[in-house]
């Protein structure tokens, strides 16, 4: 049987949507003009994923700017800061926790329902994890990083329960920040336990930017069914470690480097998958790109996804 | 007590005018303006942020690192033998830096910061300090494709920094700050023998009539290397009281002979410092003596929106004045 394929979350926004978002931010159009374009782009990405032959789909996050800021804008207790530097000449607005974090209404539920309504294939519910939301925000309200992460976990648990009730079979709780402070892995695990408590849907966490060696095998304690890892960007140097400490969960195995314009050849992707099969049981492997593809062009993204699916089919 | 900054100042703010450097860099990258036109705007913005620091009331300013894309690539990129490459996470922050890769022997061929220092002086009547990344931190955050030996790599960076420090002192720089966050962030892995040798080498560039030399640590606890820091030949030792509250116990147990630079303002969170920070400052002053104390944020202010950075410096100056009895 062929290995299942999926994506990590984001896809690039088509030019008409980028343009509309700029106009929206400048106040030139309102949300009633922006939203139909976000929906149009979502419809297009669902069709593209179906045509390529991907098994578990994502909505592509056409309605999100930044993954943390999007949730901050839709929860209460947050404000958005002035511009801060990400690197070089890149700046962004960072969430600021200024009050008790609450969820006045579901954040992603309507988008999940809309997207799942477009296809008979499963669409993943996508939530930004509590540890990452905490780590990527300024905190002016809670006494400690732990208090903030736990408060977020309680709120995000409700979101996950809502997604499950709406029919989500797969729910991904992204925690890219986990790899940055190995000393806080216990906090990340504690927060995730709150988020996934009692959830029957298959839960996934995505981790990237990583020096995984520092948090492996501890990450296997994260209470989710599947861990999705950025592996190809780091020349698969995690595999020897996984030989030493078996990977006990299901794995989302990244086989496409999202940081390069170069389209991998099928042979390169097949070789990466073969290496995965050497250390991880076949039934535990899902194949996907390393990370969200939003920084690639639409054409690069489609080409990369096609190579990935064809490589899986030919193996 | 002397108030100062510990590094960068936010390059852009929330107004159109405060964002012109961002636009200019973008335009330069796209070939719409020349490198010279960009340099002119960098100078203007440098003066702007120096005046802004000046207006908060701090005693010693920096050029804000307005020309710096990150903490390492500006200095390292101007040394021979080093190539600046892809993005890597900067410690446990949410920011990235371009990683230096050592391709061949590291050579310092001409001053990196002297012109920037001389320009900064023209923008203010206050003393201007220069901040440089230290040899241990540079080595820990570079990829070594040449020396294949940690001690030799640290030594090569130390040699380049020694030449830079000598050139800056010769140009009349009153205070040079060497940043060594890796000493406390990676304190289990650094080899103190190598550090000691490298840091002494740099201190050797200071002649009797030269300015002061400071060694700053931040992003971690200095507990393990506290004695090492105290024994070093630096005039000022910088400790991060926000990320390592245990600094208070350390200075209570053993006072530094050198002056202390207390990082008491959190430059990584927008939460404004309250009265408890003023009390902490009074306690520090009572331990080391107000005459021996520099007061600054724990690290560069680049992590904050500019308006918050400004308010935090104003608050720091107010707290310092109040801690010294309001007669400063």
XYZ file of C-alpha atoms in Angstrom:
643
model
C 0.000 0.000 0.000
C 1.189 3.476 -0.843
C 2.275 5.756 1.997
C -0.282 8.479 2.814
C 0.628 12.021 1.752
C -0.285 15.340 3.313
C 0.943 18.946 3.734
C 2.064 20.886 6.777
C -0.298 23.841 6.507
C 0.341 26.987 4.544
C 0.455 27.474 0.776
C 1.390 30.667 -1.077
C -1.385 33.152 -1.650
C -2.201 33.832 -5.305
C -1.345 37.335 -6.564
C -4.962 38.550 -6.569
C -5.260 37.649 -2.880
C -1.936 39.277 -1.955
C -3.124 42.430 -3.712
C -6.502 42.318 -1.951
C -4.862 41.812 1.457
C -2.683 44.883 0.864
C -5.769 46.908 -0.047
C -7.576 45.560 3.020
C -4.695 46.515 5.330
C -4.712 50.031 3.828
C -8.455 50.241 4.449
C -9.309 50.458 0.759
C -11.578 47.385 0.760
C -13.549 45.801 3.576
C -13.840 42.225 4.750
C -16.882 41.555 2.542
C -14.637 42.123 -0.475
C -11.629 40.249 0.934
C -13.356 37.100 2.151
C -14.733 35.898 -1.222
C -11.169 36.043 -2.570
C -9.857 34.034 0.398
C -12.570 31.482 -0.328
C -11.763 31.450 -4.034
C -8.091 30.770 -3.298
C -9.037 28.022 -0.808
C -11.239 26.349 -3.438
C -8.347 26.488 -5.901
C -5.880 24.894 -3.464
C -8.310 22.083 -2.585
C -8.724 21.332 -6.309
C -4.940 21.421 -6.822
C -4.330 19.016 -3.920
C -7.029 16.637 -5.196
C -5.662 16.749 -8.745
C -2.118 16.030 -7.532
C -3.456 13.126 -5.499
C -2.702 14.153 -1.933
C -4.591 12.091 0.669
C -5.026 14.403 3.656
C -5.670 18.005 2.641
C -5.090 21.392 4.242
C -6.917 24.659 3.653
C -3.635 26.412 2.810
C -4.259 29.218 5.352
C -5.371 31.757 2.748
C -7.046 33.765 5.527
C -4.002 33.950 7.814
C -1.102 36.364 7.805
C 1.137 34.946 10.488
C 0.194 31.742 12.334
C 0.543 33.251 15.804
C -0.871 36.677 14.996
C -3.962 35.126 13.411
C -4.903 33.362 16.644
C -3.969 36.413 18.726
C -6.310 38.557 16.631
C -9.153 36.116 17.198
C -8.739 35.511 20.935
C -9.356 38.114 23.623
C -6.551 39.113 25.974
C -4.215 39.950 23.111
C -3.132 43.147 21.421
C -0.776 43.425 18.474
C 2.544 45.266 18.922
C 4.301 47.829 16.799
C 6.798 46.478 14.277
C 9.689 44.366 15.557
C 12.519 42.859 13.572
C 12.424 39.219 12.577
C 15.746 39.341 10.750
C 17.653 41.603 8.400
C 15.111 43.987 6.920
C 12.070 41.825 7.808
C 9.666 43.112 10.426
C 6.392 41.856 11.861
C 3.812 42.763 14.454
C 4.040 40.513 17.468
C 1.130 39.468 19.703
C 1.118 41.007 23.186
C -0.753 39.291 26.031
C -2.389 42.152 27.900
C -5.253 40.421 29.705
C -6.823 37.090 30.552
C -6.870 34.930 27.425
C -10.370 33.879 26.389
C -11.995 32.564 23.235
C -15.087 34.671 22.579
C -15.942 32.440 19.614
C -14.326 29.609 17.643
C -11.293 30.780 15.662
C -10.860 28.347 12.764
C -14.125 26.418 12.860
C -15.927 28.207 10.012
C -12.921 27.856 7.739
C -12.647 24.156 8.574
C -16.325 23.595 7.779
C -16.072 25.566 4.552
C -13.005 23.646 3.377
C -14.210 20.196 4.420
C -17.416 20.966 2.518
C -15.399 21.237 -0.706
C -13.972 17.713 -0.714
C -14.653 14.139 0.287
C -11.046 13.723 1.402
C -10.166 14.524 5.026
C -9.085 18.115 5.721
C -6.848 18.777 8.735
C -7.931 21.098 11.495
C -5.067 23.525 12.111
C -4.320 25.171 15.447
C -1.239 27.082 16.592
C -0.019 25.409 19.773
C -0.029 26.947 23.259
C 3.725 26.824 23.831
C 4.432 28.515 20.496
C 1.695 31.130 21.007
C 3.272 31.939 24.383
C 6.857 31.950 23.116
C 6.013 34.140 20.122
C 4.106 36.735 22.171
C 5.147 39.477 24.533
C 3.625 38.771 27.940
C 2.429 41.724 29.991
C -0.274 39.899 31.938
C 0.662 36.457 33.240
C 3.237 36.057 35.996
C 5.220 33.397 34.210
C 5.730 31.741 30.865
C 4.089 28.635 32.305
C 0.945 30.493 33.400
C 0.594 31.995 29.923
C 1.124 28.665 28.144
C -1.411 26.875 30.360
C -4.016 29.622 29.856
C -3.537 29.298 26.105
C -3.745 25.503 26.292
C -7.130 25.677 28.017
C -8.517 27.969 25.344
C -7.046 26.005 22.439
C -8.463 22.765 23.872
C -11.929 24.209 23.245
C -10.989 24.963 19.653
C -9.762 21.389 19.136
C -12.956 19.951 20.649
C -15.033 22.146 18.314
C -13.039 20.958 15.292
C -13.492 17.330 16.315
C -17.251 17.810 16.736
C -17.386 19.386 13.287
C -15.919 16.177 11.871
C -12.175 16.771 11.742
C -10.413 13.388 11.600
C -6.960 14.959 11.832
C -6.127 17.934 14.023
C -2.682 19.471 13.869
C -1.434 21.590 16.762
C 1.677 23.368 15.519
C 4.550 23.786 17.957
C 7.491 25.046 15.892
C 8.904 26.873 18.926
C 9.408 23.686 20.958
C 12.848 23.077 19.523
C 14.193 26.465 20.601
C 14.343 26.016 24.374
C 15.069 22.372 25.192
C 14.843 23.196 28.909
C 11.132 23.967 28.509
C 10.107 20.722 26.792
C 8.240 19.644 29.943
C 6.129 22.786 29.817
C 5.327 22.174 26.160
C 4.282 18.602 26.989
C 2.130 19.731 29.917
C 0.386 22.341 27.765
C -0.215 19.880 24.920
C -1.756 17.382 27.358
C -4.407 19.973 28.151
C -5.062 20.705 24.463
C -5.482 17.068 23.407
C -7.210 15.808 26.570
C -9.979 13.365 25.628
C -9.698 14.088 21.892
C -10.363 11.018 19.676
C -9.394 12.560 16.339
C -5.840 11.847 15.224
C -3.691 14.597 16.747
C -0.498 15.819 15.128
C 2.114 18.325 16.173
C 4.479 19.984 13.737
C 7.943 20.966 14.986
C 10.601 22.762 12.980
C 13.672 25.071 13.091
C 15.191 22.389 15.020
C 18.146 21.153 16.769
C 16.111 18.004 17.321
C 19.036 16.178 18.850
C 18.576 18.305 21.964
C 14.911 17.330 22.396
C 14.951 13.745 21.147
C 13.701 11.293 22.375
C 11.896 13.624 24.865
C 9.537 14.858 22.123
C 8.035 11.359 21.989
C 6.387 12.252 25.325
C 4.261 14.955 23.672
C 0.697 13.667 24.001
C -0.239 13.502 20.310
C -0.573 10.582 17.865
C 1.795 11.904 15.241
C 4.812 14.194 15.181
C 5.539 16.013 11.972
C 9.198 16.918 11.506
C 11.251 19.095 9.198
C 13.876 16.570 8.127
C 15.103 17.203 4.595
C 16.366 20.697 5.358
C 18.868 19.108 7.743
C 19.998 16.289 5.441
C 18.041 13.716 7.453
C 20.638 13.867 10.209
C 17.975 12.801 12.706
C 17.808 9.265 11.325
C 20.779 7.813 13.235
C 19.207 9.086 16.467
C 15.943 7.406 15.536
C 17.829 4.172 15.062
C 19.193 4.499 18.558
C 15.878 5.558 20.154
C 13.002 4.141 18.105
C 10.395 6.636 16.952
C 7.363 5.314 18.825
C 4.680 7.543 17.319
C 3.429 8.035 13.819
C 5.601 10.458 11.899
C 4.910 13.160 9.352
C 8.142 12.753 7.449
C 9.281 15.921 5.663
C 10.804 15.043 2.293
C 10.652 18.429 0.559
C 12.892 21.363 1.544
C 10.597 24.394 1.700
C 13.432 26.928 1.896
C 14.801 26.465 -1.613
C 13.453 27.357 -5.044
C 15.011 24.171 -6.405
C 12.468 21.459 -7.170
C 13.705 18.130 -5.817
C 13.938 15.270 -8.296
C 11.772 12.224 -7.788
C 14.924 10.194 -7.150
C 15.999 12.480 -4.302
C 12.565 12.235 -2.700
C 12.439 8.448 -3.143
C 15.841 8.118 -1.540
C 14.673 10.184 1.459
C 11.632 7.941 1.824
C 13.761 4.792 1.553
C 15.940 6.094 4.360
C 12.829 6.722 6.458
C 11.629 3.170 5.828
C 14.913 1.829 7.140
C 14.325 3.234 10.616
C 10.567 3.677 10.995
C 7.839 1.036 10.428
C 5.966 1.643 7.180
C 2.533 1.853 8.801
C 3.674 4.782 10.942
C 4.876 7.005 8.093
C 3.034 9.917 6.458
C 4.911 11.799 3.734
C 4.808 15.595 3.509
C 6.982 18.679 2.882
C 9.274 19.886 5.692
C 7.104 22.839 6.626
C 4.477 25.234 5.295
C 5.085 26.245 1.689
C 3.878 29.840 1.868
C 7.293 31.324 1.103
C 7.510 29.469 -2.249
C 5.699 30.598 -5.406
C 2.450 28.922 -6.453
C 4.246 27.173 -9.342
C 7.114 25.963 -7.150
C 4.635 24.667 -4.595
C 2.647 22.707 -7.162
C 5.828 21.284 -8.696
C 7.189 20.248 -5.307
C 3.914 18.587 -4.249
C 3.693 16.727 -7.582
C 7.208 15.344 -7.232
C 6.382 14.248 -3.687
C 3.208 12.377 -4.686
C 4.763 10.793 -7.792
C 7.740 9.594 -5.774
C 5.395 7.967 -3.246
C 3.354 6.346 -6.044
C 6.430 4.925 -7.754
C 7.987 3.456 -4.640
C 25.075 55.655 38.600
C 25.553 55.907 34.894
C 22.700 55.002 32.546
C 23.347 53.541 29.126
C 22.122 51.086 26.498
C 23.423 47.531 26.153
C 23.286 47.336 22.384
C 20.987 47.981 19.478
C 18.158 50.491 19.190
C 15.110 49.575 17.027
C 15.836 50.594 13.452
C 12.262 51.387 12.550
C 9.242 52.747 14.370
C 5.557 53.089 13.655
C 5.561 56.334 11.666
C 6.245 56.659 7.932
C 9.314 58.779 8.682
C 10.643 56.183 11.147
C 10.300 53.493 8.481
C 12.333 55.120 5.744
C 15.390 52.956 6.411
C 13.322 49.832 5.803
C 12.102 51.254 2.484
C 15.613 52.396 1.543
C 17.137 48.953 2.182
C 14.363 47.420 0.109
C 14.941 49.929 -2.688
C 18.691 49.340 -2.576
C 18.164 45.558 -2.777
C 16.030 46.158 -5.879
C 18.524 48.521 -7.490
C 16.240 51.565 -7.219
C 18.724 53.534 -5.119
C 22.501 53.263 -4.882
C 24.530 51.922 -1.978
C 25.690 55.527 -1.371
C 22.116 56.795 -1.146
C 21.336 54.042 1.346
C 24.441 54.911 3.384
C 23.217 58.508 3.639
C 19.883 57.348 5.034
C 21.660 55.001 7.450
C 23.607 58.016 8.707
C 20.450 60.096 9.086
C 18.663 57.352 10.986
C 21.748 56.773 13.145
C 21.639 60.420 14.195
C 17.915 60.172 14.729
C 18.206 57.230 17.147
C 21.191 58.750 18.931
C 19.135 61.907 19.541
C 16.241 59.747 20.664
C 18.474 57.927 23.183
C 19.891 61.305 24.214
C 16.383 62.650 24.844
C 15.510 59.780 27.177
C 18.191 61.160 29.468
C 20.675 58.281 29.381
C 24.308 59.199 29.953
C 26.116 57.063 27.359
C 24.607 56.325 23.933
C 25.418 53.890 21.122
C 24.918 54.249 17.383
C 22.032 51.793 17.757
C 23.468 49.275 15.305
C 21.428 50.949 12.591
C 23.742 49.570 9.882
C 23.746 46.098 11.428
C 21.452 43.409 10.053
C 22.212 41.289 13.104
C 24.699 40.929 15.943
C 27.392 39.050 14.055
C 27.375 39.593 10.310
C 28.314 43.294 10.298
C 31.611 42.784 12.096
C 32.391 39.240 10.943
C 31.433 40.051 7.355
C 34.145 42.709 7.143
C 36.908 40.303 8.139
C 38.826 38.364 5.503
C 38.256 34.621 5.408
C 34.623 34.795 6.449
C 31.573 34.297 4.270
C 28.154 35.380 5.543
C 25.581 32.703 4.728
C 22.055 31.485 5.563
C 19.739 32.367 8.402
C 20.030 30.713 11.800
C 18.123 31.352 15.027
C 19.730 33.900 17.348
C 19.901 32.175 20.740
C 16.409 31.496 22.109
C 14.934 34.639 20.575
C 12.405 34.907 17.817
C 14.970 36.478 15.513
C 17.474 35.127 13.021
C 21.007 36.076 12.007
C 23.098 35.402 8.933
C 25.651 32.827 9.951
C 29.372 33.472 9.437
C 31.224 30.568 7.811
C 35.009 30.480 8.176
C 36.509 29.640 4.786
C 40.156 30.570 5.365
C 42.352 32.303 7.893
C 40.524 35.186 9.601
C 42.264 38.499 8.937
C 41.466 41.982 10.174
C 42.562 44.319 7.379
C 41.048 47.658 8.366
C 38.901 49.149 11.138
C 35.251 48.126 10.976
C 33.673 50.488 13.492
C 35.985 53.516 13.598
C 34.164 55.471 10.908
C 30.788 54.591 12.483
C 32.087 55.735 15.885
C 33.423 58.998 14.495
C 30.168 59.677 12.718
C 28.092 58.870 15.827
C 30.148 61.372 17.843
C 28.983 64.162 15.536
C 25.345 63.490 16.489
C 25.622 64.053 20.245
C 27.588 65.730 22.976
C 27.307 62.606 25.140
C 29.903 59.827 25.177
C 29.343 57.156 22.500
C 30.140 53.541 23.279
C 30.903 50.893 20.681
C 29.565 47.368 21.031
C 31.306 44.373 19.467
C 30.483 40.664 19.530
C 33.046 38.746 21.596
C 35.340 35.988 20.345
C 33.643 33.151 22.238
C 30.176 34.132 21.047
C 31.331 34.659 17.473
C 33.002 31.243 17.471
C 29.966 29.534 19.014
C 27.688 30.982 16.344
C 29.883 30.458 13.285
C 30.520 27.409 11.146
C 34.200 26.569 11.059
C 35.342 25.154 7.728
C 38.981 26.123 8.162
C 40.536 25.781 11.609
C 38.740 22.600 12.663
C 39.777 23.511 16.171
C 37.641 25.480 18.599
C 40.525 27.104 20.457
C 42.168 28.239 17.239
C 38.890 29.688 15.985
C 38.299 31.637 19.206
C 41.912 32.766 19.053
C 41.570 33.989 15.474
C 38.469 36.024 16.337
C 40.233 37.369 19.445
C 43.176 38.515 17.350
C 40.878 40.374 14.937
C 38.976 41.941 17.837
C 42.213 43.001 19.518
C 43.151 44.963 16.402
C 39.679 46.485 16.194
C 39.669 47.471 19.867
C 43.126 49.053 19.513
C 41.939 51.067 16.496
C 38.817 52.231 18.330
C 40.743 53.301 21.429
C 43.199 55.124 19.195
C 40.238 56.951 17.641
C 39.266 58.098 21.133
C 36.435 55.721 21.916
C 35.646 56.155 25.625
C 33.986 52.769 26.142
C 34.034 49.501 24.215
C 31.611 46.770 25.172
C 32.431 43.169 24.259
C 29.284 41.027 24.172
C 29.601 37.422 25.309
C 26.114 35.953 25.704
C 27.507 32.523 24.808
C 29.544 32.548 28.024
C 26.313 32.235 30.004
C 23.951 30.737 27.416
C 26.218 27.810 26.564
C 28.127 27.869 29.814
C 28.327 24.070 30.039
C 30.141 23.803 26.739
C 32.524 26.753 26.697
C 36.081 26.072 27.657
C 37.079 28.665 30.231
C 40.792 28.280 29.507
C 40.217 29.302 25.926
C 37.896 32.152 26.947
C 40.308 33.486 29.510
C 43.160 33.596 27.085
C 41.052 35.202 24.318
C 39.476 37.844 26.546
C 42.843 38.759 28.080
C 44.312 39.163 24.631
C 41.628 41.732 23.766
C 42.104 43.561 27.059
C 45.787 43.810 26.161
C 44.873 46.290 23.428
C 44.016 48.863 26.084
C 46.830 51.316 26.813
C 46.968 53.325 30.034
C 45.344 56.406 28.502
C 42.666 54.440 26.659
C 38.941 54.314 27.333
C 37.171 51.633 29.309
C 36.518 48.068 28.327
C 33.334 46.263 29.311
C 32.444 42.576 29.119
C 28.673 41.995 28.916
C 26.822 38.718 29.399
C 23.100 38.177 28.914
C 20.430 35.533 28.073
C 21.544 33.268 30.911
C 22.891 32.758 34.376
C 26.479 33.728 35.124
C 26.502 31.515 38.259
C 28.901 28.953 36.849
C 31.387 31.474 35.499
C 30.969 34.281 38.021
C 34.463 33.886 39.508
C 35.905 33.763 36.036
C 34.192 37.055 35.165
C 35.391 38.713 38.379
C 38.976 37.671 37.848
C 39.125 39.074 34.319
C 40.886 42.283 33.314
C 37.741 44.215 32.339
C 36.733 47.610 33.770
C 33.016 46.814 33.695
C 31.173 43.483 33.962
C 27.634 43.327 32.530
C 25.150 40.923 34.130
C 21.563 40.208 33.075
C 19.402 40.626 36.188
C 16.174 40.051 34.229
C 16.897 36.555 32.908
C 19.086 35.584 35.851
C 17.614 36.992 39.083
C 20.270 35.001 40.944
C 22.733 37.742 39.940
C 21.628 39.518 43.127
C 22.867 36.667 45.337
C 26.070 36.452 43.357
C 26.978 40.097 43.906
C 25.913 39.891 47.559
C 28.285 36.990 48.129
C 31.160 38.493 46.245
C 31.381 42.038 44.991
C 33.081 42.570 41.682
C 36.267 44.659 41.778
C 35.282 45.981 38.391
C 32.278 48.258 37.957
C 28.979 46.458 37.521
C 26.637 47.045 34.581
C 23.262 45.866 35.773
C 20.817 44.805 33.057
C 17.619 45.553 34.952
C 15.257 46.466 32.121
C 13.887 43.551 30.086
C 14.584 44.373 26.441
C 12.768 41.236 25.303
C 9.321 41.936 26.723
C 7.033 44.936 26.301
C 5.838 44.773 29.919
C 6.868 48.062 31.521
C 9.137 47.818 34.558
C 7.358 48.570 37.839
C 8.415 49.732 41.286
C 9.978 46.375 42.113
C 12.681 47.072 39.532
C 13.461 50.419 41.159
C 13.809 48.622 44.486
C 16.064 46.033 42.904
C 18.228 48.828 41.558
C 18.504 50.439 45.012
C 19.587 47.115 46.441
C 22.227 46.649 43.754
C 23.491 50.185 44.383
C 23.707 49.494 48.109
C 25.822 46.393 47.450
C 28.292 47.627 44.842
C 28.082 51.383 45.473
C 26.359 53.872 43.212
C 29.722 55.141 41.923
C 30.536 51.697 40.615
C 27.264 51.083 38.847
C 26.123 51.300 35.248
C 22.403 50.790 34.627
C 21.116 49.468 31.297
C 18.642 47.121 29.618
C 19.674 43.467 29.704
C 20.523 43.406 25.981
C 19.975 45.318 22.738
C 16.558 46.933 22.315
C 15.958 45.587 18.798
C 13.458 43.025 20.127
C 11.006 45.789 21.064
C 8.866 48.172 19.044
C 10.691 51.507 19.004
C 8.046 53.353 21.009
C 8.319 50.766 23.797
C 12.129 50.863 23.744
C 12.001 54.641 24.184
C 9.556 54.422 27.090
C 11.629 51.720 28.782
C 14.770 53.897 28.631
C 12.827 56.868 30.017
C 11.534 54.702 32.831
C 15.044 53.369 33.515
C 16.421 56.899 33.759
C 13.604 57.919 36.111
C 14.168 54.870 38.324
C 17.908 55.534 38.412
C 17.380 59.172 39.391
C 14.993 58.147 42.092
C 17.356 55.435 43.373
C 20.177 57.954 43.638
C 18.004 60.229 45.751
C 16.707 62.423 42.985
C 19.814 64.596 43.016
C 21.411 63.208 39.897
